[in-house]
């Protein structure tokens, strides 16, 4: 497979996964803002998904509609859903021979949905949840279409490496933001609603209730999002799948010199697998998450260099 094709498939998948994370987070946070008795701050979400400076964050952090519009349709926001899906569509267009017709049509529908003026009108005046649900369902349709129509070859491996790399980074960012907020507001440590919203935003609420019978506790939430092999958005699950699809690429002999990348992925996978809540707490949660995220970026950079010829 040409490096250009591999890169486009990889980034196509990363962009779609990023848009999914943004939409899910916005839906839960907006619902939470409507239930909040006190003034609701969007600051943690703005910090995760934008590069805005402090003064701009303060300008919009209490305005739900403005935040939704900025993160979904903001032309000046490189990480808005509209801009992300435009990039995903451009990547897909250039490799149409390597994806199925059904997958291209699905992504094209997603692009036109997010560009629809009626969506912007709904975000401004109507119930934003309905608009967010439409977009989230389109992402789910994309994932299902990719699963049942894509050939089990190199292209799909690159797509899944991109997807799980993006997913693990997002899970770490959300955890770090949520636990970082507790440092400034310790009362949140025992706030069940706070943990419930975190789990809902990453689709882990139902599994948590089935797994942990004693209610919402910070340590259990941490274990679930980092160490639970049964949770599709946990860090260990995502890194395990990065390792799985990288092994497939190695077996297909795409390139010969991948020792450094193999070492990076294997070391990270082993480190997370053999971590416990106790060892994470000894190291310090922020330091642990920062180190894992740094390793994920190193893996991403190595994939760019080894497979795509970027340095």
PDB file of C-alpha atoms in Angstrom:
ATOM      1  CA  UNK A   1       0.000   0.000   0.000  1.00  0.00           C
ATOM      2  CA  UNK A   2       1.278   3.482  -0.841  1.00  0.00           C
ATOM      3  CA  UNK A   3       2.276   5.581   2.161  1.00  0.00           C
ATOM      4  CA  UNK A   4      -0.036   8.362   0.975  1.00  0.00           C
ATOM      5  CA  UNK A   5      -3.020   6.007   0.973  1.00  0.00           C
ATOM      6  CA  UNK A   6      -2.130   4.607   4.398  1.00  0.00           C
ATOM      7  CA  UNK A   7      -1.809   8.122   5.833  1.00  0.00           C
ATOM      8  CA  UNK A   8      -5.176   9.207   4.457  1.00  0.00           C
ATOM      9  CA  UNK A   9      -6.945   6.147   5.886  1.00  0.00           C
ATOM     10  CA  UNK A  10      -5.238   6.628   9.257  1.00  0.00           C
ATOM     11  CA  UNK A  11      -6.184  10.303   9.524  1.00  0.00           C
ATOM     12  CA  UNK A  12      -9.679   9.741   8.161  1.00  0.00           C
ATOM     13  CA  UNK A  13     -10.296   7.396  11.081  1.00  0.00           C
ATOM     14  CA  UNK A  14      -8.718   9.704  13.656  1.00  0.00           C
ATOM     15  CA  UNK A  15     -10.873  12.620  12.546  1.00  0.00           C
ATOM     16  CA  UNK A  16     -14.115  10.632  12.719  1.00  0.00           C
ATOM     17  CA  UNK A  17     -13.216   9.287  16.169  1.00  0.00           C
ATOM     18  CA  UNK A  18     -12.403  12.812  17.378  1.00  0.00           C
ATOM     19  CA  UNK A  19     -15.739  14.130  16.156  1.00  0.00           C
ATOM     20  CA  UNK A  20     -17.532  11.296  17.964  1.00  0.00           C
ATOM     21  CA  UNK A  21     -15.808  12.145  21.240  1.00  0.00           C
ATOM     22  CA  UNK A  22     -16.677  15.831  20.909  1.00  0.00           C
ATOM     23  CA  UNK A  23     -20.343  15.162  20.126  1.00  0.00           C
ATOM     24  CA  UNK A  24     -20.827  12.727  23.012  1.00  0.00           C
ATOM     25  CA  UNK A  25     -19.148  15.067  25.440  1.00  0.00           C
ATOM     26  CA  UNK A  26     -21.239  18.036  24.296  1.00  0.00           C
ATOM     27  CA  UNK A  27     -24.491  16.095  24.620  1.00  0.00           C
ATOM     28  CA  UNK A  28     -23.851  15.050  28.223  1.00  0.00           C
ATOM     29  CA  UNK A  29     -22.472  18.417  29.263  1.00  0.00           C
ATOM     30  CA  UNK A  30     -25.404  20.281  27.767  1.00  0.00           C
ATOM     31  CA  UNK A  31     -27.869  18.008  29.591  1.00  0.00           C
ATOM     32  CA  UNK A  32     -25.869  18.567  32.774  1.00  0.00           C
ATOM     33  CA  UNK A  33     -25.947  22.339  32.275  1.00  0.00           C
ATOM     34  CA  UNK A  34     -29.741  22.234  32.133  1.00  0.00           C
ATOM     35  CA  UNK A  35     -29.912  20.396  35.460  1.00  0.00           C
ATOM     36  CA  UNK A  36     -27.344  22.571  37.196  1.00  0.00           C
ATOM     37  CA  UNK A  37     -28.627  24.829  39.961  1.00  0.00           C
ATOM     38  CA  UNK A  38     -25.582  27.102  39.940  1.00  0.00           C
ATOM     39  CA  UNK A  39     -23.913  28.724  36.934  1.00  0.00           C
ATOM     40  CA  UNK A  40     -22.503  25.970  34.722  1.00  0.00           C
ATOM     41  CA  UNK A  41     -18.937  26.283  33.396  1.00  0.00           C
ATOM     42  CA  UNK A  42     -17.836  24.760  30.082  1.00  0.00           C
ATOM     43  CA  UNK A  43     -14.190  25.564  30.773  1.00  0.00           C
ATOM     44  CA  UNK A  44     -12.919  21.919  30.998  1.00  0.00           C
ATOM     45  CA  UNK A  45     -14.437  21.015  27.614  1.00  0.00           C
ATOM     46  CA  UNK A  46     -13.197  24.173  25.921  1.00  0.00           C
ATOM     47  CA  UNK A  47      -9.665  23.493  27.215  1.00  0.00           C
ATOM     48  CA  UNK A  48      -9.672  19.906  25.912  1.00  0.00           C
ATOM     49  CA  UNK A  49     -10.947  20.609  22.414  1.00  0.00           C
ATOM     50  CA  UNK A  50      -9.625  24.071  21.563  1.00  0.00           C
ATOM     51  CA  UNK A  51      -6.416  26.001  21.723  1.00  0.00           C
ATOM     52  CA  UNK A  52      -8.110  29.125  23.000  1.00  0.00           C
ATOM     53  CA  UNK A  53      -6.295  31.442  25.349  1.00  0.00           C
ATOM     54  CA  UNK A  54      -7.616  32.140  28.848  1.00  0.00           C
ATOM     55  CA  UNK A  55      -9.426  35.386  28.011  1.00  0.00           C
ATOM     56  CA  UNK A  56     -11.413  33.764  25.190  1.00  0.00           C
ATOM     57  CA  UNK A  57     -12.353  30.807  27.382  1.00  0.00           C
ATOM     58  CA  UNK A  58     -13.659  33.196  30.040  1.00  0.00           C
ATOM     59  CA  UNK A  59     -15.683  34.994  27.380  1.00  0.00           C
ATOM     60  CA  UNK A  60     -17.759  31.930  26.498  1.00  0.00           C
ATOM     61  CA  UNK A  61     -17.418  29.450  29.368  1.00  0.00           C
ATOM     62  CA  UNK A  62     -20.914  30.140  30.789  1.00  0.00           C
ATOM     63  CA  UNK A  63     -22.718  30.438  27.447  1.00  0.00           C
ATOM     64  CA  UNK A  64     -23.902  26.952  26.423  1.00  0.00           C
ATOM     65  CA  UNK A  65     -25.192  27.916  22.972  1.00  0.00           C
ATOM     66  CA  UNK A  66     -22.014  29.775  22.083  1.00  0.00           C
ATOM     67  CA  UNK A  67     -19.846  26.827  23.143  1.00  0.00           C
ATOM     68  CA  UNK A  68     -21.945  24.377  21.118  1.00  0.00           C
ATOM     69  CA  UNK A  69     -21.745  26.537  18.010  1.00  0.00           C
ATOM     70  CA  UNK A  70     -18.003  27.067  18.414  1.00  0.00           C
ATOM     71  CA  UNK A  71     -17.207  23.377  18.913  1.00  0.00           C
ATOM     72  CA  UNK A  72     -19.547  22.082  16.216  1.00  0.00           C
ATOM     73  CA  UNK A  73     -19.612  24.740  13.516  1.00  0.00           C
ATOM     74  CA  UNK A  74     -16.912  27.291  14.373  1.00  0.00           C
ATOM     75  CA  UNK A  75     -15.005  27.997  11.164  1.00  0.00           C
ATOM     76  CA  UNK A  76     -12.117  29.556  13.098  1.00  0.00           C
ATOM     77  CA  UNK A  77     -11.885  26.521  15.397  1.00  0.00           C
ATOM     78  CA  UNK A  78      -9.608  23.914  13.794  1.00  0.00           C
ATOM     79  CA  UNK A  79     -11.121  21.246  16.044  1.00  0.00           C
ATOM     80  CA  UNK A  80     -14.775  22.014  15.323  1.00  0.00           C
ATOM     81  CA  UNK A  81     -16.793  19.027  14.118  1.00  0.00           C
ATOM     82  CA  UNK A  82     -17.428  20.780  10.789  1.00  0.00           C
ATOM     83  CA  UNK A  83     -13.735  21.332  10.115  1.00  0.00           C
ATOM     84  CA  UNK A  84     -12.769  17.848  11.299  1.00  0.00           C
ATOM     85  CA  UNK A  85     -15.309  16.093   9.086  1.00  0.00           C
ATOM     86  CA  UNK A  86     -14.347  18.297   6.142  1.00  0.00           C
ATOM     87  CA  UNK A  87     -10.775  17.017   6.558  1.00  0.00           C
ATOM     88  CA  UNK A  88     -12.020  13.432   6.955  1.00  0.00           C
ATOM     89  CA  UNK A  89     -14.011  13.738   3.729  1.00  0.00           C
ATOM     90  CA  UNK A  90     -11.009  15.165   1.875  1.00  0.00           C
ATOM     91  CA  UNK A  91      -8.915  12.210   3.034  1.00  0.00           C
ATOM     92  CA  UNK A  92     -11.631   9.765   1.997  1.00  0.00           C
ATOM     93  CA  UNK A  93     -12.073  11.408  -1.411  1.00  0.00           C
ATOM     94  CA  UNK A  94      -8.415  10.899  -2.257  1.00  0.00           C
ATOM     95  CA  UNK A  95      -8.562   7.168  -1.427  1.00  0.00           C
ATOM     96  CA  UNK A  96     -11.999   6.217  -2.730  1.00  0.00           C
ATOM     97  CA  UNK A  97     -10.519   3.160  -4.459  1.00  0.00           C
ATOM     98  CA  UNK A  98      -9.450   1.832  -1.055  1.00  0.00           C
ATOM     99  CA  UNK A  99     -12.718   2.239   0.847  1.00  0.00           C
ATOM    100  CA  UNK A 100     -16.122   0.821  -0.003  1.00  0.00           C
ATOM    101  CA  UNK A 101     -18.743   2.829  -1.827  1.00  0.00           C
ATOM    102  CA  UNK A 102     -21.072   2.428   1.155  1.00  0.00           C
ATOM    103  CA  UNK A 103     -18.473   3.899   3.519  1.00  0.00           C
ATOM    104  CA  UNK A 104     -17.851   6.878   1.227  1.00  0.00           C
ATOM    105  CA  UNK A 105     -21.590   7.576   0.971  1.00  0.00           C
ATOM    106  CA  UNK A 106     -21.955   7.337   4.743  1.00  0.00           C
ATOM    107  CA  UNK A 107     -19.133   9.808   5.341  1.00  0.00           C
ATOM    108  CA  UNK A 108     -20.482  12.108   2.640  1.00  0.00           C
ATOM    109  CA  UNK A 109     -23.898  12.123   4.348  1.00  0.00           C
ATOM    110  CA  UNK A 110     -22.187  12.996   7.638  1.00  0.00           C
ATOM    111  CA  UNK A 111     -20.424  15.916   5.949  1.00  0.00           C
ATOM    112  CA  UNK A 112     -23.655  17.306   4.476  1.00  0.00           C
ATOM    113  CA  UNK A 113     -25.477  16.855   7.791  1.00  0.00           C
ATOM    114  CA  UNK A 114     -22.935  18.877   9.729  1.00  0.00           C
ATOM    115  CA  UNK A 115     -22.940  21.591   7.033  1.00  0.00           C
ATOM    116  CA  UNK A 116     -26.750  21.809   6.936  1.00  0.00           C
ATOM    117  CA  UNK A 117     -27.948  25.350   7.900  1.00  0.00           C
ATOM    118  CA  UNK A 118     -30.889  23.759   9.706  1.00  0.00           C
ATOM    119  CA  UNK A 119     -28.433  22.157  12.129  1.00  0.00           C
ATOM    120  CA  UNK A 120     -26.989  25.563  13.007  1.00  0.00           C
ATOM    121  CA  UNK A 121     -30.498  26.954  13.467  1.00  0.00           C
ATOM    122  CA  UNK A 122     -31.339  24.083  15.819  1.00  0.00           C
ATOM    123  CA  UNK A 123     -28.214  24.741  17.877  1.00  0.00           C
ATOM    124  CA  UNK A 124     -29.108  28.424  18.126  1.00  0.00           C
ATOM    125  CA  UNK A 125     -32.825  28.237  18.915  1.00  0.00           C
ATOM    126  CA  UNK A 126     -34.153  24.686  19.290  1.00  0.00           C
ATOM    127  CA  UNK A 127     -33.225  21.710  21.457  1.00  0.00           C
ATOM    128  CA  UNK A 128     -29.513  21.028  20.779  1.00  0.00           C
ATOM    129  CA  UNK A 129     -29.828  17.453  22.049  1.00  0.00           C
ATOM    130  CA  UNK A 130     -31.884  16.463  19.008  1.00  0.00           C
ATOM    131  CA  UNK A 131     -29.275  17.894  16.642  1.00  0.00           C
ATOM    132  CA  UNK A 132     -26.448  16.182  18.529  1.00  0.00           C
ATOM    133  CA  UNK A 133     -28.302  12.854  18.463  1.00  0.00           C
ATOM    134  CA  UNK A 134     -28.640  13.029  14.678  1.00  0.00           C
ATOM    135  CA  UNK A 135     -24.889  13.546  14.288  1.00  0.00           C
ATOM    136  CA  UNK A 136     -23.981  10.840  16.822  1.00  0.00           C
ATOM    137  CA  UNK A 137     -26.213   8.335  15.027  1.00  0.00           C
ATOM    138  CA  UNK A 138     -24.462   9.184  11.768  1.00  0.00           C
ATOM    139  CA  UNK A 139     -21.109   8.371  13.371  1.00  0.00           C
ATOM    140  CA  UNK A 140     -22.517   5.049  14.598  1.00  0.00           C
ATOM    141  CA  UNK A 141     -23.717   4.345  11.060  1.00  0.00           C
ATOM    142  CA  UNK A 142     -20.200   5.077   9.809  1.00  0.00           C
ATOM    143  CA  UNK A 143     -18.646   2.655  12.314  1.00  0.00           C
ATOM    144  CA  UNK A 144     -21.131  -0.073  11.465  1.00  0.00           C
ATOM    145  CA  UNK A 145     -20.603   0.414   7.742  1.00  0.00           C
ATOM    146  CA  UNK A 146     -16.829   0.259   8.135  1.00  0.00           C
ATOM    147  CA  UNK A 147     -17.132  -2.912  10.214  1.00  0.00           C
ATOM    148  CA  UNK A 148     -19.305  -4.868   7.780  1.00  0.00           C
ATOM    149  CA  UNK A 149     -18.006  -3.619   4.424  1.00  0.00           C
ATOM    150  CA  UNK A 150     -14.238  -2.954   4.719  1.00  0.00           C
ATOM    151  CA  UNK A 151     -11.764  -5.587   3.585  1.00  0.00           C
ATOM    152  CA  UNK A 152      -9.694  -7.095   6.432  1.00  0.00           C
ATOM    153  CA  UNK A 153      -6.392  -5.863   5.052  1.00  0.00           C
ATOM    154  CA  UNK A 154      -3.743  -3.206   5.526  1.00  0.00           C
ATOM    155  CA  UNK A 155      -6.150  -0.328   5.018  1.00  0.00           C
ATOM    156  CA  UNK A 156      -8.423  -1.409   7.833  1.00  0.00           C
ATOM    157  CA  UNK A 157      -5.422  -1.924  10.117  1.00  0.00           C
ATOM    158  CA  UNK A 158      -4.268   1.658   9.545  1.00  0.00           C
ATOM    159  CA  UNK A 159      -7.818   2.906  10.134  1.00  0.00           C
ATOM    160  CA  UNK A 160      -8.099   1.042  13.431  1.00  0.00           C
ATOM    161  CA  UNK A 161      -4.691   2.141  14.671  1.00  0.00           C
ATOM    162  CA  UNK A 162      -5.784   5.737  14.032  1.00  0.00           C
ATOM    163  CA  UNK A 163      -9.143   5.201  15.723  1.00  0.00           C
ATOM    164  CA  UNK A 164      -7.776   3.633  18.893  1.00  0.00           C
ATOM    165  CA  UNK A 165      -4.867   6.041  19.165  1.00  0.00           C
ATOM    166  CA  UNK A 166      -7.297   8.976  19.038  1.00  0.00           C
ATOM    167  CA  UNK A 167      -9.702   7.270  21.459  1.00  0.00           C
ATOM    168  CA  UNK A 168      -7.060   6.563  24.093  1.00  0.00           C
ATOM    169  CA  UNK A 169      -5.787  10.162  23.966  1.00  0.00           C
ATOM    170  CA  UNK A 170      -9.324  11.481  24.412  1.00  0.00           C
ATOM    171  CA  UNK A 171     -10.012   9.203  27.391  1.00  0.00           C
ATOM    172  CA  UNK A 172      -6.818  10.402  29.054  1.00  0.00           C
ATOM    173  CA  UNK A 173      -7.643  14.073  28.407  1.00  0.00           C
ATOM    174  CA  UNK A 174     -11.119  13.678  29.900  1.00  0.00           C
ATOM    175  CA  UNK A 175      -9.829  11.858  32.980  1.00  0.00           C
ATOM    176  CA  UNK A 176      -7.044  14.356  33.557  1.00  0.00           C
ATOM    177  CA  UNK A 177      -9.484  17.251  33.229  1.00  0.00           C
ATOM    178  CA  UNK A 178     -12.053  15.727  35.573  1.00  0.00           C
ATOM    179  CA  UNK A 179      -9.596  14.720  38.290  1.00  0.00           C
ATOM    180  CA  UNK A 180      -7.728  18.016  37.863  1.00  0.00           C
ATOM    181  CA  UNK A 181     -10.932  19.900  38.638  1.00  0.00           C
ATOM    182  CA  UNK A 182     -11.201  17.992  41.931  1.00  0.00           C
ATOM    183  CA  UNK A 183      -7.890  19.485  43.074  1.00  0.00           C
ATOM    184  CA  UNK A 184      -9.625  22.884  43.108  1.00  0.00           C
ATOM    185  CA  UNK A 185     -12.975  21.586  44.378  1.00  0.00           C
ATOM    186  CA  UNK A 186     -12.508  18.537  46.695  1.00  0.00           C
ATOM    187  CA  UNK A 187     -16.268  18.307  47.313  1.00  0.00           C
ATOM    188  CA  UNK A 188     -16.639  16.827  43.826  1.00  0.00           C
ATOM    189  CA  UNK A 189     -14.833  13.708  45.031  1.00  0.00           C
ATOM    190  CA  UNK A 190     -18.062  12.462  46.631  1.00  0.00           C
ATOM    191  CA  UNK A 191     -20.428  13.979  44.056  1.00  0.00           C
ATOM    192  CA  UNK A 192     -22.117  11.010  42.359  1.00  0.00           C
ATOM    193  CA  UNK A 193     -23.565  13.228  39.607  1.00  0.00           C
ATOM    194  CA  UNK A 194     -20.075  14.398  38.686  1.00  0.00           C
ATOM    195  CA  UNK A 195     -18.848  10.828  38.091  1.00  0.00           C
ATOM    196  CA  UNK A 196     -22.078   9.791  36.415  1.00  0.00           C
ATOM    197  CA  UNK A 197     -21.715  12.525  33.809  1.00  0.00           C
ATOM    198  CA  UNK A 198     -18.098  11.557  33.148  1.00  0.00           C
ATOM    199  CA  UNK A 199     -19.115   7.950  32.483  1.00  0.00           C
ATOM    200  CA  UNK A 200     -22.085   8.950  30.339  1.00  0.00           C
ATOM    201  CA  UNK A 201     -19.875  11.167  28.192  1.00  0.00           C
ATOM    202  CA  UNK A 202     -17.693   8.201  27.205  1.00  0.00           C
ATOM    203  CA  UNK A 203     -20.438   5.574  27.085  1.00  0.00           C
ATOM    204  CA  UNK A 204     -19.373   3.723  30.221  1.00  0.00           C
ATOM    205  CA  UNK A 205     -22.292   4.336  32.589  1.00  0.00           C
ATOM    206  CA  UNK A 206     -24.164   1.053  32.068  1.00  0.00           C
ATOM    207  CA  UNK A 207     -21.045  -1.108  32.278  1.00  0.00           C
ATOM    208  CA  UNK A 208     -19.960   0.697  35.433  1.00  0.00           C
ATOM    209  CA  UNK A 209     -23.278  -0.050  37.147  1.00  0.00           C
ATOM    210  CA  UNK A 210     -22.960  -3.726  36.220  1.00  0.00           C
ATOM    211  CA  UNK A 211     -19.335  -3.917  37.357  1.00  0.00           C
ATOM    212  CA  UNK A 212     -19.313  -1.858  40.566  1.00  0.00           C
ATOM    213  CA  UNK A 213     -22.198  -2.390  42.961  1.00  0.00           C
ATOM    214  CA  UNK A 214     -21.096   0.048  45.658  1.00  0.00           C
ATOM    215  CA  UNK A 215     -21.999   3.234  43.780  1.00  0.00           C
ATOM    216  CA  UNK A 216     -19.915   5.959  42.183  1.00  0.00           C
ATOM    217  CA  UNK A 217     -16.422   6.234  43.633  1.00  0.00           C
ATOM    218  CA  UNK A 218     -13.426   8.018  42.161  1.00  0.00           C
ATOM    219  CA  UNK A 219     -11.100   4.995  42.373  1.00  0.00           C
ATOM    220  CA  UNK A 220     -13.607   2.753  40.599  1.00  0.00           C
ATOM    221  CA  UNK A 221     -14.132   5.316  37.842  1.00  0.00           C
ATOM    222  CA  UNK A 222     -10.364   5.547  37.382  1.00  0.00           C
ATOM    223  CA  UNK A 223     -10.030   1.767  37.228  1.00  0.00           C
ATOM    224  CA  UNK A 224     -12.870   1.550  34.721  1.00  0.00           C
ATOM    225  CA  UNK A 225     -11.525   4.153  32.303  1.00  0.00           C
ATOM    226  CA  UNK A 226      -7.863   3.112  32.489  1.00  0.00           C
ATOM    227  CA  UNK A 227      -7.694  -0.581  33.343  1.00  0.00           C
ATOM    228  CA  UNK A 228     -10.981  -2.300  32.403  1.00  0.00           C
ATOM    229  CA  UNK A 229     -10.388  -4.655  29.462  1.00  0.00           C
ATOM    230  CA  UNK A 230     -14.136  -5.005  28.859  1.00  0.00           C
ATOM    231  CA  UNK A 231     -14.741  -1.279  28.355  1.00  0.00           C
ATOM    232  CA  UNK A 232     -14.275  -0.284  24.678  1.00  0.00           C
ATOM    233  CA  UNK A 233     -13.128   3.229  25.571  1.00  0.00           C
ATOM    234  CA  UNK A 234     -10.698   2.318  28.329  1.00  0.00           C
ATOM    235  CA  UNK A 235      -7.043   3.150  27.810  1.00  0.00           C
ATOM    236  CA  UNK A 236      -5.905  -0.480  28.169  1.00  0.00           C
ATOM    237  CA  UNK A 237      -8.516  -1.683  25.646  1.00  0.00           C
ATOM    238  CA  UNK A 238      -7.526   0.977  23.102  1.00  0.00           C
ATOM    239  CA  UNK A 239      -3.776   0.405  23.472  1.00  0.00           C
ATOM    240  CA  UNK A 240      -4.365  -3.347  23.244  1.00  0.00           C
ATOM    241  CA  UNK A 241      -6.068  -2.848  19.897  1.00  0.00           C
ATOM    242  CA  UNK A 242      -3.286  -0.555  18.669  1.00  0.00           C
ATOM    243  CA  UNK A 243      -0.911  -3.417  19.452  1.00  0.00           C
ATOM    244  CA  UNK A 244      -3.233  -5.947  17.763  1.00  0.00           C
ATOM    245  CA  UNK A 245      -3.497  -4.086  14.464  1.00  0.00           C
ATOM    246  CA  UNK A 246       0.179  -3.175  14.452  1.00  0.00           C
ATOM    247  CA  UNK A 247       1.004  -6.887  14.736  1.00  0.00           C
ATOM    248  CA  UNK A 248      -1.170  -7.488  11.687  1.00  0.00           C
ATOM    249  CA  UNK A 249       0.786  -4.878   9.746  1.00  0.00           C
ATOM    250  CA  UNK A 250       4.062  -6.485  10.788  1.00  0.00           C
ATOM    251  CA  UNK A 251       2.836  -9.893   9.640  1.00  0.00           C
ATOM    252  CA  UNK A 252       1.943  -8.431   6.251  1.00  0.00           C
ATOM    253  CA  UNK A 253       5.563  -7.229   5.860  1.00  0.00           C
ATOM    254  CA  UNK A 254       4.645  -3.658   4.964  1.00  0.00           C
ATOM    255  CA  UNK A 255       8.091  -2.400   5.973  1.00  0.00           C
ATOM    256  CA  UNK A 256      11.077  -4.107   7.534  1.00  0.00           C
ATOM    257  CA  UNK A 257      12.433  -1.610  10.063  1.00  0.00           C
ATOM    258  CA  UNK A 258       9.747  -1.224  12.722  1.00  0.00           C
ATOM    259  CA  UNK A 259      11.721  -2.255  15.804  1.00  0.00           C
ATOM    260  CA  UNK A 260      11.436   1.146  17.481  1.00  0.00           C
ATOM    261  CA  UNK A 261       7.694   1.379  16.896  1.00  0.00           C
ATOM    262  CA  UNK A 262       7.199  -2.220  18.019  1.00  0.00           C
ATOM    263  CA  UNK A 263       9.132  -1.465  21.196  1.00  0.00           C
ATOM    264  CA  UNK A 264       7.114   1.702  21.930  1.00  0.00           C
ATOM    265  CA  UNK A 265       3.760  -0.039  21.524  1.00  0.00           C
ATOM    266  CA  UNK A 266       4.798  -3.172  23.414  1.00  0.00           C
ATOM    267  CA  UNK A 267       6.279  -1.204  26.308  1.00  0.00           C
ATOM    268  CA  UNK A 268       3.198   0.989  26.682  1.00  0.00           C
ATOM    269  CA  UNK A 269       0.805  -1.945  26.433  1.00  0.00           C
ATOM    270  CA  UNK A 270       2.708  -3.872  29.112  1.00  0.00           C
ATOM    271  CA  UNK A 271       2.961  -0.868  31.398  1.00  0.00           C
ATOM    272  CA  UNK A 272      -0.794  -0.253  31.406  1.00  0.00           C
ATOM    273  CA  UNK A 273      -1.691  -3.956  31.645  1.00  0.00           C
ATOM    274  CA  UNK A 274       0.423  -4.377  34.754  1.00  0.00           C
ATOM    275  CA  UNK A 275      -0.587  -1.132  36.412  1.00  0.00           C
ATOM    276  CA  UNK A 276      -2.959  -1.076  39.371  1.00  0.00           C
ATOM    277  CA  UNK A 277      -4.835   1.685  41.128  1.00  0.00           C
ATOM    278  CA  UNK A 278      -2.221   1.518  43.896  1.00  0.00           C
ATOM    279  CA  UNK A 279       0.761   1.942  41.543  1.00  0.00           C
ATOM    280  CA  UNK A 280      -1.012   4.777  39.694  1.00  0.00           C
ATOM    281  CA  UNK A 281      -1.682   6.583  42.977  1.00  0.00           C
ATOM    282  CA  UNK A 282       1.930   6.110  44.081  1.00  0.00           C
ATOM    283  CA  UNK A 283       3.167   7.692  40.869  1.00  0.00           C
ATOM    284  CA  UNK A 284       0.491  10.397  40.979  1.00  0.00           C
ATOM    285  CA  UNK A 285      -2.465  10.327  38.609  1.00  0.00           C
ATOM    286  CA  UNK A 286      -1.514  13.426  36.647  1.00  0.00           C
ATOM    287  CA  UNK A 287       2.076  12.200  36.191  1.00  0.00           C
ATOM    288  CA  UNK A 288       0.846   8.763  35.123  1.00  0.00           C
ATOM    289  CA  UNK A 289      -1.632  10.137  32.578  1.00  0.00           C
ATOM    290  CA  UNK A 290       0.898  12.657  31.265  1.00  0.00           C
ATOM    291  CA  UNK A 291       3.454   9.874  30.766  1.00  0.00           C
ATOM    292  CA  UNK A 292       0.955   7.604  28.975  1.00  0.00           C
ATOM    293  CA  UNK A 293      -0.175  10.447  26.721  1.00  0.00           C
ATOM    294  CA  UNK A 294       3.440  11.304  25.910  1.00  0.00           C
ATOM    295  CA  UNK A 295       4.037   7.684  24.888  1.00  0.00           C
ATOM    296  CA  UNK A 296       0.904   7.723  22.700  1.00  0.00           C
ATOM    297  CA  UNK A 297       2.164  10.825  20.913  1.00  0.00           C
ATOM    298  CA  UNK A 298       5.532   9.118  20.433  1.00  0.00           C
ATOM    299  CA  UNK A 299       3.735   6.154  18.854  1.00  0.00           C
ATOM    300  CA  UNK A 300       1.805   8.506  16.575  1.00  0.00           C
ATOM    301  CA  UNK A 301       5.009  10.275  15.540  1.00  0.00           C
ATOM    302  CA  UNK A 302       6.732   6.952  14.887  1.00  0.00           C
ATOM    303  CA  UNK A 303       3.813   5.746  12.735  1.00  0.00           C
ATOM    304  CA  UNK A 304       4.113   8.977  10.730  1.00  0.00           C
ATOM    305  CA  UNK A 305       7.846   8.483  10.232  1.00  0.00           C
ATOM    306  CA  UNK A 306       7.930   4.747   9.577  1.00  0.00           C
ATOM    307  CA  UNK A 307       4.837   4.316   7.423  1.00  0.00           C
ATOM    308  CA  UNK A 308       3.983   7.709   5.972  1.00  0.00           C
ATOM    309  CA  UNK A 309       7.444   9.201   5.489  1.00  0.00           C
ATOM    310  CA  UNK A 310       6.689  12.243   7.678  1.00  0.00           C
ATOM    311  CA  UNK A 311       9.289  13.523  10.123  1.00  0.00           C
TER     312      UNK A 311
END
